Amino acid sequence: ASLHNCMSGHGPDQASYDKAVATELKPHRIENTLAFMFETRWVIRPTARAMETPQMQLDYDDVWRGFAKGRVD
């Protein structure tokens, strides 16, 4: 599960995106996976305990690094 503030980056990682756009457009069954994503318009203020938990994914933002390549400003 993941929890997101409004307007914060979230969604598929680069590898999932690349696979999806290269795949033939037809129904695909995805098995043995389940995800819950919660987004709120309110600002999330995590507790000190939440910020110190060993379960926190410290490299979460890294999954979007490849999206900037080839970008035209």
C-alpha positions as a LaTeX table, in Angstrom:
\begin{tabular}{lrrr}
\hline
Residue & $x$ (\AA) & $y$ (\AA) & $z$ (\AA) \\
\hline
Ala1 & 0.00 & 0.00 & 0.00 \\
Ser2 & 1.12 & 3.55 & $-0.55$ \\
Leu3 & $-0.11$ & 6.89 & 0.70 \\
His4 & 0.29 & 10.11 & $-1.33$ \\
Asn5 & $-0.19$ & 13.81 & $-0.75$ \\
Cys6 & $-2.06$ & 15.66 & $-3.44$ \\
Met7 & 0.09 & 16.61 & $-6.43$ \\
Ser8 & 2.90 & 14.22 & $-5.44$ \\
Gly9 & 4.43 & 11.84 & $-7.95$ \\
His10 & 3.02 & 8.32 & $-8.04$ \\
Gly11 & 2.18 & 5.69 & $-10.59$ \\
Pro12 & 4.00 & 2.97 & $-12.51$ \\
Asp13 & 7.76 & 2.70 & $-12.50$ \\
Gln14 & 9.82 & 3.15 & $-15.66$ \\
Ala15 & 10.09 & $-0.59$ & $-16.41$ \\
Ser16 & 6.32 & $-1.11$ & $-16.08$ \\
Tyr17 & 5.61 & 1.91 & $-18.28$ \\
Asp18 & 8.06 & 0.78 & $-20.98$ \\
Lys19 & 6.55 & $-2.72$ & $-21.03$ \\
Ala20 & 3.00 & $-1.35$ & $-21.21$ \\
Val21 & 3.63 & 1.01 & $-24.14$ \\
Ala22 & 5.48 & $-1.69$ & $-26.12$ \\
Thr23 & 2.80 & $-4.36$ & $-25.63$ \\
Glu24 & 0.06 & $-5.12$ & $-28.15$ \\
Leu25 & $-3.21$ & $-3.40$ & $-27.18$ \\
Lys26 & $-5.35$ & $-6.34$ & $-26.08$ \\
Pro27 & $-6.54$ & $-7.65$ & $-22.70$ \\
His28 & $-3.77$ & $-9.05$ & $-20.48$ \\
Arg29 & $-4.17$ & $-10.99$ & $-17.27$ \\
Ile30 & $-1.88$ & $-9.90$ & $-14.45$ \\
Glu31 & $-1.64$ & $-12.51$ & $-11.69$ \\
Asn32 & $-0.22$ & $-12.75$ & $-8.17$ \\
Thr33 & $-0.15$ & $-9.03$ & $-7.51$ \\
Leu34 & $-2.24$ & $-6.55$ & $-5.58$ \\
Ala35 & $-1.65$ & $-2.90$ & $-4.76$ \\
Phe36 & $-3.58$ & $-0.21$ & $-2.95$ \\
Met37 & $-2.80$ & 3.43 & $-3.53$ \\
Phe38 & $-4.38$ & 6.08 & $-1.36$ \\
Glu39 & $-4.28$ & 9.73 & $-2.38$ \\
Thr40 & $-5.65$ & 12.64 & $-0.44$ \\
Arg41 & $-6.14$ & 16.31 & $-1.17$ \\
Trp42 & $-5.04$ & 17.00 & 2.40 \\
Val43 & $-1.39$ & 17.44 & 3.40 \\
Ile44 & $-0.11$ & 14.32 & 5.13 \\
Arg45 & 1.90 & 14.98 & 8.24 \\
Pro46 & 3.44 & 11.64 & 9.29 \\
Thr47 & 4.31 & 10.98 & 12.91 \\
Ala48 & 7.91 & 10.68 & 14.09 \\
Arg49 & 7.36 & 6.93 & 14.43 \\
Ala50 & 6.21 & 6.67 & 10.81 \\
Met51 & 9.29 & 8.58 & 9.63 \\
Glu52 & 11.59 & 6.23 & 11.57 \\
Thr53 & 10.06 & 2.87 & 10.62 \\
Pro54 & 12.39 & 0.38 & 8.91 \\
Gln55 & 9.58 & $-0.39$ & 6.43 \\
Met56 & 9.80 & 3.08 & 4.85 \\
Gln57 & 10.94 & 2.90 & 1.22 \\
Leu58 & 13.66 & 5.54 & 1.16 \\
Asp59 & 14.36 & 5.18 & $-2.57$ \\
Tyr60 & 10.70 & 5.51 & $-3.63$ \\
Asp61 & 11.29 & 8.46 & $-5.99$ \\
Asp62 & 14.05 & 6.62 & $-7.87$ \\
Val63 & 11.54 & 4.60 & $-9.92$ \\
Trp64 & 10.76 & 7.71 & $-12.01$ \\
Arg65 & 14.33 & 8.73 & $-12.86$ \\
Gly66 & 14.19 & 7.37 & $-16.44$ \\
Phe67 & 11.10 & 9.35 & $-17.43$ \\
Ala68 & 13.08 & 12.56 & $-17.97$ \\
Lys69 & 15.25 & 11.18 & $-20.78$ \\
Gly70 & 14.32 & 12.43 & $-24.21$ \\
Arg71 & 12.28 & 15.25 & $-22.71$ \\
Val72 & 12.01 & 18.45 & $-24.74$ \\
Asp73 & 11.57 & 21.70 & $-22.77$ \\
\hline
\end{tabular}
